CSV table of N, CA and C in Angstrom, one decimal:
chain,number,residue,atom,x,y,z
A,1,MET,N,-21.8,13.8,-9.3
A,1,MET,CA,-20.4,13.5,-9.7
A,1,MET,C,-19.5,14.5,-9.1
A,2,SER,N,-18.3,14.0,-8.9
A,2,SER,CA,-17.3,15.0,-8.2
A,2,SER,C,-16.4,15.6,-9.3
A,3,LYS,N,-16.0,16.8,-9.0
A,3,LYS,CA,-15.1,17.5,-9.9
A,3,LYS,C,-13.7,16.9,-9.9
A,4,LEU,N,-13.1,16.8,-11.1
A,4,LEU,CA,-11.8,16.4,-11.3
A,4,LEU,C,-10.8,17.5,-10.8
A,5,GLU,N,-10.0,17.1,-9.8
A,5,GLU,CA,-9.1,18.1,-9.3
A,5,GLU,C,-7.8,18.1,-10.2
A,6,THR,N,-7.5,19.3,-10.6
A,6,THR,CA,-6.4,19.5,-11.5
A,6,THR,C,-5.3,20.4,-10.9
A,7,PHE,N,-4.2,20.4,-11.4
A,7,PHE,CA,-3.1,21.4,-11.0
A,7,PHE,C,-2.3,21.7,-12.2
A,8,GLU,N,-1.4,22.6,-12.1
A,8,GLU,CA,-0.6,23.0,-13.2
A,8,GLU,C,0.9,22.5,-13.0
A,9,MET,N,1.4,22.0,-14.1
A,9,MET,CA,2.8,21.6,-14.1
A,9,MET,C,3.5,22.7,-14.9
A,10,GLU,N,4.7,23.1,-14.5
A,10,GLU,CA,5.4,24.1,-15.2
A,10,GLU,C,6.7,23.6,-15.8
A,11,TYR,N,6.9,24.0,-17.1
A,11,TYR,CA,8.1,23.6,-17.8
A,11,TYR,C,8.5,24.8,-18.7
A,12,LYS,N,9.7,25.3,-18.4
A,12,LYS,CA,10.3,26.4,-19.2
A,12,LYS,C,9.4,27.6,-19.1
A,13,GLY,N,8.8,27.9,-17.9
A,13,GLY,CA,8.0,29.1,-17.7
A,13,GLY,C,6.6,29.0,-18.2
A,14,ARG,N,6.2,27.9,-18.8
A,14,ARG,CA,4.8,27.7,-19.2
A,14,ARG,C,4.1,26.7,-18.3
A,15,LYS,N,2.8,26.9,-18.2
A,15,LYS,CA,2.0,26.0,-17.3
A,15,LYS,C,1.1,25.1,-18.1
A,16,TYR,N,1.0,23.8,-17.7
A,16,TYR,CA,0.2,22.8,-18.4
A,16,TYR,C,-0.7,22.1,-17.4
A,17,LEU,N,-1.9,21.8,-17.8
A,17,LEU,CA,-2.9,21.1,-16.9
A,17,LEU,C,-2.4,19.7,-16.6
A,18,ALA,N,-2.7,19.2,-15.4
A,18,ALA,CA,-2.4,17.9,-15.0
A,18,ALA,C,-3.4,17.5,-13.9
A,19,THR,N,-3.5,16.2,-13.6
A,19,THR,CA,-4.2,15.6,-12.5
A,19,THR,C,-3.6,14.4,-12.0
A,20,GLU,N,-3.8,14.1,-10.8
A,20,GLU,CA,-3.3,12.9,-10.1
A,20,GLU,C,-4.5,12.1,-9.7
A,21,VAL,N,-4.5,10.8,-10.1
A,21,VAL,CA,-5.6,9.9,-9.8
A,21,VAL,C,-5.0,8.6,-9.3
A,22,GLU,N,-5.9,7.8,-8.7
A,22,GLU,CA,-5.5,6.5,-8.2
A,22,GLU,C,-5.0,5.6,-9.3
A,23,ASN,N,-3.9,4.9,-9.0
A,23,ASN,CA,-3.3,4.0,-9.9
A,23,ASN,C,-4.2,2.7,-10.1
A,24,ILE,N,-5.0,2.7,-11.1
A,24,ILE,CA,-5.9,1.6,-11.4
A,24,ILE,C,-5.2,0.7,-12.4
A,25,PHE,N,-4.0,1.0,-12.8
A,25,PHE,CA,-3.4,0.2,-13.9
A,25,PHE,C,-2.5,-0.9,-13.4
A,26,ASP,N,-1.9,-0.7,-12.3
A,26,ASP,CA,-0.9,-1.7,-11.7
A,26,ASP,C,-1.1,-1.7,-10.2
A,27,PRO,N,-2.1,-2.6,-9.8
A,27,PRO,CA,-2.3,-2.6,-8.3
A,27,PRO,C,-1.2,-3.1,-7.5
A,28,ASP,N,-0.2,-3.8,-8.1
A,28,ASP,CA,1.0,-4.3,-7.4
A,28,ASP,C,2.1,-3.2,-7.3
A,29,SER,N,1.9,-2.1,-7.9
A,29,SER,CA,2.9,-1.1,-7.9
A,29,SER,C,2.9,-0.4,-6.6
A,30,CYS,N,4.1,0.1,-6.2
A,30,CYS,CA,4.2,0.9,-5.0
A,30,CYS,C,3.6,2.3,-5.1
A,31,GLU,N,3.3,2.7,-6.4
A,31,GLU,CA,2.8,4.0,-6.7
A,31,GLU,C,1.2,3.9,-6.5
A,32,GLU,N,0.7,4.6,-5.5
A,32,GLU,CA,-0.7,4.6,-5.3
A,32,GLU,C,-1.5,5.5,-6.3
A,33,ASN,N,-0.8,6.6,-6.7
A,33,ASN,CA,-1.4,7.5,-7.7
A,33,ASN,C,-0.5,7.7,-8.9
A,34,VAL,N,-1.1,8.1,-10.0
A,34,VAL,CA,-0.4,8.4,-11.2
A,34,VAL,C,-0.8,9.8,-11.7
A,35,ILE,N,0.1,10.4,-12.5
A,35,ILE,CA,-0.2,11.7,-13.0
A,35,ILE,C,-0.5,11.6,-14.5
A,36,PHE,N,-1.6,12.3,-14.9
A,36,PHE,CA,-1.9,12.5,-16.3
A,36,PHE,C,-1.7,14.0,-16.6
A,37,ALA,N,-1.0,14.3,-17.7
A,37,ALA,CA,-0.8,15.7,-18.0
A,37,ALA,C,-1.2,16.0,-19.4
A,38,SER,N,-1.2,17.2,-19.8
A,38,SER,CA,-1.7,17.7,-21.1
A,38,SER,C,-0.7,17.3,-22.2
A,39,THR,N,-1.3,16.9,-23.3
A,39,THR,CA,-0.5,16.5,-24.5
A,39,THR,C,0.3,17.7,-24.9
A,40,ARG,N,-0.1,18.9,-24.6
A,40,ARG,CA,0.6,20.1,-25.0
A,40,ARG,C,2.0,20.1,-24.3
A,41,LEU,N,2.0,19.6,-23.0
A,41,LEU,CA,3.3,19.4,-22.3
A,41,LEU,C,4.2,18.4,-23.0
A,42,SER,N,3.6,17.3,-23.4
A,42,SER,CA,4.4,16.3,-24.1
A,42,SER,C,5.0,16.8,-25.3
A,43,ASP,N,4.3,17.7,-26.0
A,43,ASP,CA,4.8,18.3,-27.3
A,43,ASP,C,6.0,19.2,-27.0
A,44,GLU,N,6.0,19.8,-25.8
A,44,GLU,CA,7.2,20.6,-25.5
A,44,GLU,C,8.4,19.8,-25.0
A,45,LEU,N,8.1,18.7,-24.4
A,45,LEU,CA,9.2,17.9,-23.8
A,45,LEU,C,10.0,17.1,-24.9
A,46,ILE,N,9.4,16.8,-26.0
A,46,ILE,CA,10.0,15.9,-27.0
A,46,ILE,C,10.2,16.7,-28.3
A,47,ASP,N,11.3,16.6,-28.9
A,47,ASP,CA,11.6,17.3,-30.2
A,47,ASP,C,11.1,16.5,-31.4
A,48,GLU,N,11.3,17.1,-32.5
A,48,GLU,CA,10.8,16.5,-33.8
A,48,GLU,C,11.4,15.1,-34.1
A,49,HIS,N,12.5,14.8,-33.4
A,49,HIS,CA,13.1,13.5,-33.7
A,49,HIS,C,12.7,12.5,-32.6
A,50,GLY,N,11.8,12.8,-31.7
A,50,GLY,CA,11.4,11.9,-30.7
A,50,GLY,C,12.3,11.9,-29.5
A,51,ASP,N,13.3,12.8,-29.4
A,51,ASP,CA,14.2,12.9,-28.3
A,51,ASP,C,13.8,14.0,-27.3
A,52,TYR,N,14.2,13.8,-26.0
A,52,TYR,CA,14.0,14.8,-25.0
A,52,TYR,C,14.7,16.1,-25.4
A,53,ARG,N,14.1,17.2,-25.2
A,53,ARG,CA,14.7,18.5,-25.5
A,53,ARG,C,15.9,18.8,-24.6
A,54,ASP,N,15.9,18.3,-23.3
A,54,ASP,CA,17.0,18.5,-22.4
A,54,ASP,C,16.7,17.5,-21.2
A,55,ASP,N,17.7,17.5,-20.2
A,55,ASP,CA,17.6,16.6,-19.1
A,55,ASP,C,16.3,16.9,-18.2
A,56,SER,N,16.0,18.2,-18.1
A,56,SER,CA,14.8,18.5,-17.3
A,56,SER,C,13.5,18.0,-18.0
A,57,ALA,N,13.5,17.9,-19.3
A,57,ALA,CA,12.3,17.4,-20.0
A,57,ALA,C,12.2,15.9,-19.7
A,58,GLU,N,13.3,15.2,-19.6
A,58,GLU,CA,13.2,13.8,-19.3
A,58,GLU,C,12.7,13.6,-17.8
A,59,SER,N,13.2,14.4,-17.0
A,59,SER,CA,12.8,14.4,-15.5
A,59,SER,C,11.3,14.6,-15.4
A,60,VAL,N,10.8,15.6,-16.1
A,60,VAL,CA,9.4,15.9,-16.0
A,60,VAL,C,8.6,14.7,-16.5
A,61,ASP,N,9.0,14.2,-17.7
A,61,ASP,CA,8.3,13.1,-18.3
A,61,ASP,C,8.3,11.8,-17.4
A,62,ASN,N,9.3,11.6,-16.7
A,62,ASN,CA,9.4,10.4,-15.8
A,62,ASN,C,8.4,10.4,-14.7
A,63,ASP,N,7.8,11.6,-14.4
A,63,ASP,CA,6.8,11.7,-13.3
A,63,ASP,C,5.4,11.5,-13.9
A,64,ILE,N,5.3,11.4,-15.2
A,64,ILE,CA,3.9,11.4,-15.8
A,64,ILE,C,3.6,10.0,-16.3
A,65,TYR,N,2.4,9.5,-16.0
A,65,TYR,CA,2.0,8.2,-16.5
A,65,TYR,C,1.6,8.2,-17.9
A,66,ALA,N,0.8,9.3,-18.3
A,66,ALA,CA,0.3,9.4,-19.7
A,66,ALA,C,-0.2,10.8,-19.9
A,67,TYR,N,-0.4,11.1,-21.2
A,67,TYR,CA,-0.9,12.4,-21.6
A,67,TYR,C,-2.3,12.3,-22.2
A,68,VAL,N,-3.1,13.4,-21.9
A,68,VAL,CA,-4.4,13.5,-22.5
A,68,VAL,C,-4.6,14.9,-23.0
A,69,ASP,N,-5.5,15.0,-24.0
A,69,ASP,CA,-5.9,16.3,-24.5
A,69,ASP,C,-6.5,17.2,-23.4
A,70,ASP,N,-6.4,18.5,-23.5
A,70,ASP,CA,-6.9,19.4,-22.4
A,70,ASP,C,-8.4,19.2,-22.2
A,71,GLU,N,-9.1,18.9,-23.2
A,71,GLU,CA,-10.6,18.7,-23.1
A,71,GLU,C,-11.0,17.7,-22.0
A,72,TYR,N,-10.2,16.7,-21.7
A,72,TYR,CA,-10.5,15.7,-20.8
A,72,TYR,C,-10.4,16.2,-19.3
A,73,PHE,N,-9.7,17.3,-19.1
A,73,PHE,CA,-9.6,17.8,-17.7
A,73,PHE,C,-10.9,18.5,-17.3
A,74,SER,N,-11.8,18.7,-18.2
A,74,SER,CA,-13.1,19.3,-17.8
A,74,SER,C,-14.1,18.2,-17.5
A,75,LEU,N,-13.8,16.9,-17.6
A,75,LEU,CA,-14.7,15.9,-17.2
A,75,LEU,C,-14.8,15.8,-15.7
A,76,SER,N,-15.9,15.1,-15.2
A,76,SER,CA,-15.9,14.9,-13.8
A,76,SER,C,-14.9,13.8,-13.5
A,77,LYS,N,-14.6,13.6,-12.2
A,77,LYS,CA,-13.6,12.6,-11.8
A,77,LYS,C,-14.0,11.2,-12.3
A,78,GLU,N,-15.3,10.9,-12.1
A,78,GLU,CA,-15.8,9.6,-12.5
A,78,GLU,C,-15.7,9.4,-14.1
A,79,GLU,N,-16.0,10.4,-14.8
A,79,GLU,CA,-15.9,10.3,-16.3
A,79,GLU,C,-14.5,10.2,-16.7
A,80,PHE,N,-13.6,10.9,-16.0
A,80,PHE,CA,-12.1,10.9,-16.4
A,80,PHE,C,-11.6,9.5,-16.1
A,81,ILE,N,-11.9,8.9,-14.9
A,81,ILE,CA,-11.5,7.6,-14.6
A,81,ILE,C,-12.0,6.5,-15.6
A,82,LYS,N,-13.3,6.7,-16.0
A,82,LYS,CA,-13.8,5.8,-17.0
A,82,LYS,C,-13.1,5.9,-18.3
A,83,TYR,N,-12.8,7.2,-18.7
A,83,TYR,CA,-12.1,7.4,-20.0
A,83,TYR,C,-10.7,6.8,-19.9
A,84,ILE,N,-9.9,7.0,-18.9
A,84,ILE,CA,-8.6,6.5,-18.8
A,84,ILE,C,-8.5,5.0,-18.7
A,85,SER,N,-9.5,4.4,-18.0
A,85,SER,CA,-9.6,3.0,-17.8
A,85,SER,C,-9.9,2.3,-19.1
A,86,GLU,N,-10.6,2.9,-20.0
A,86,GLU,CA,-11.0,2.4,-21.3
A,86,GLU,C,-9.8,2.6,-22.3
A,87,ASN,N,-9.0,3.6,-22.2
A,87,ASN,CA,-8.1,4.0,-23.2
A,87,ASN,C,-6.6,3.8,-22.8
A,88,PHE,N,-6.3,3.5,-21.5
A,88,PHE,CA,-4.9,3.4,-21.1
A,88,PHE,C,-4.6,2.1,-20.4
A,89,ASN,N,-5.6,1.2,-20.3
A,89,ASN,CA,-5.4,0.0,-19.5
A,89,ASN,C,-5.1,-1.2,-20.4
């Protein structure tokens, strides 16, 4: 099994885990890959009323397909693809 490649996204000086994987959700889309990021990042982007905290939060969120808990970033690439295909498709 291959290792899931991750990277860090930064928002307001804090770093959050993310990964970019093949877009298995919309084969007709012009986007070949989609980004999954940490739910911790989502918690920072959205306030208690469900609104974006600021314009930069909305911009960051627009780049992300979906959010997953940090524990899923330790899965192999194959396990991660299986998890997202079962839970986000």
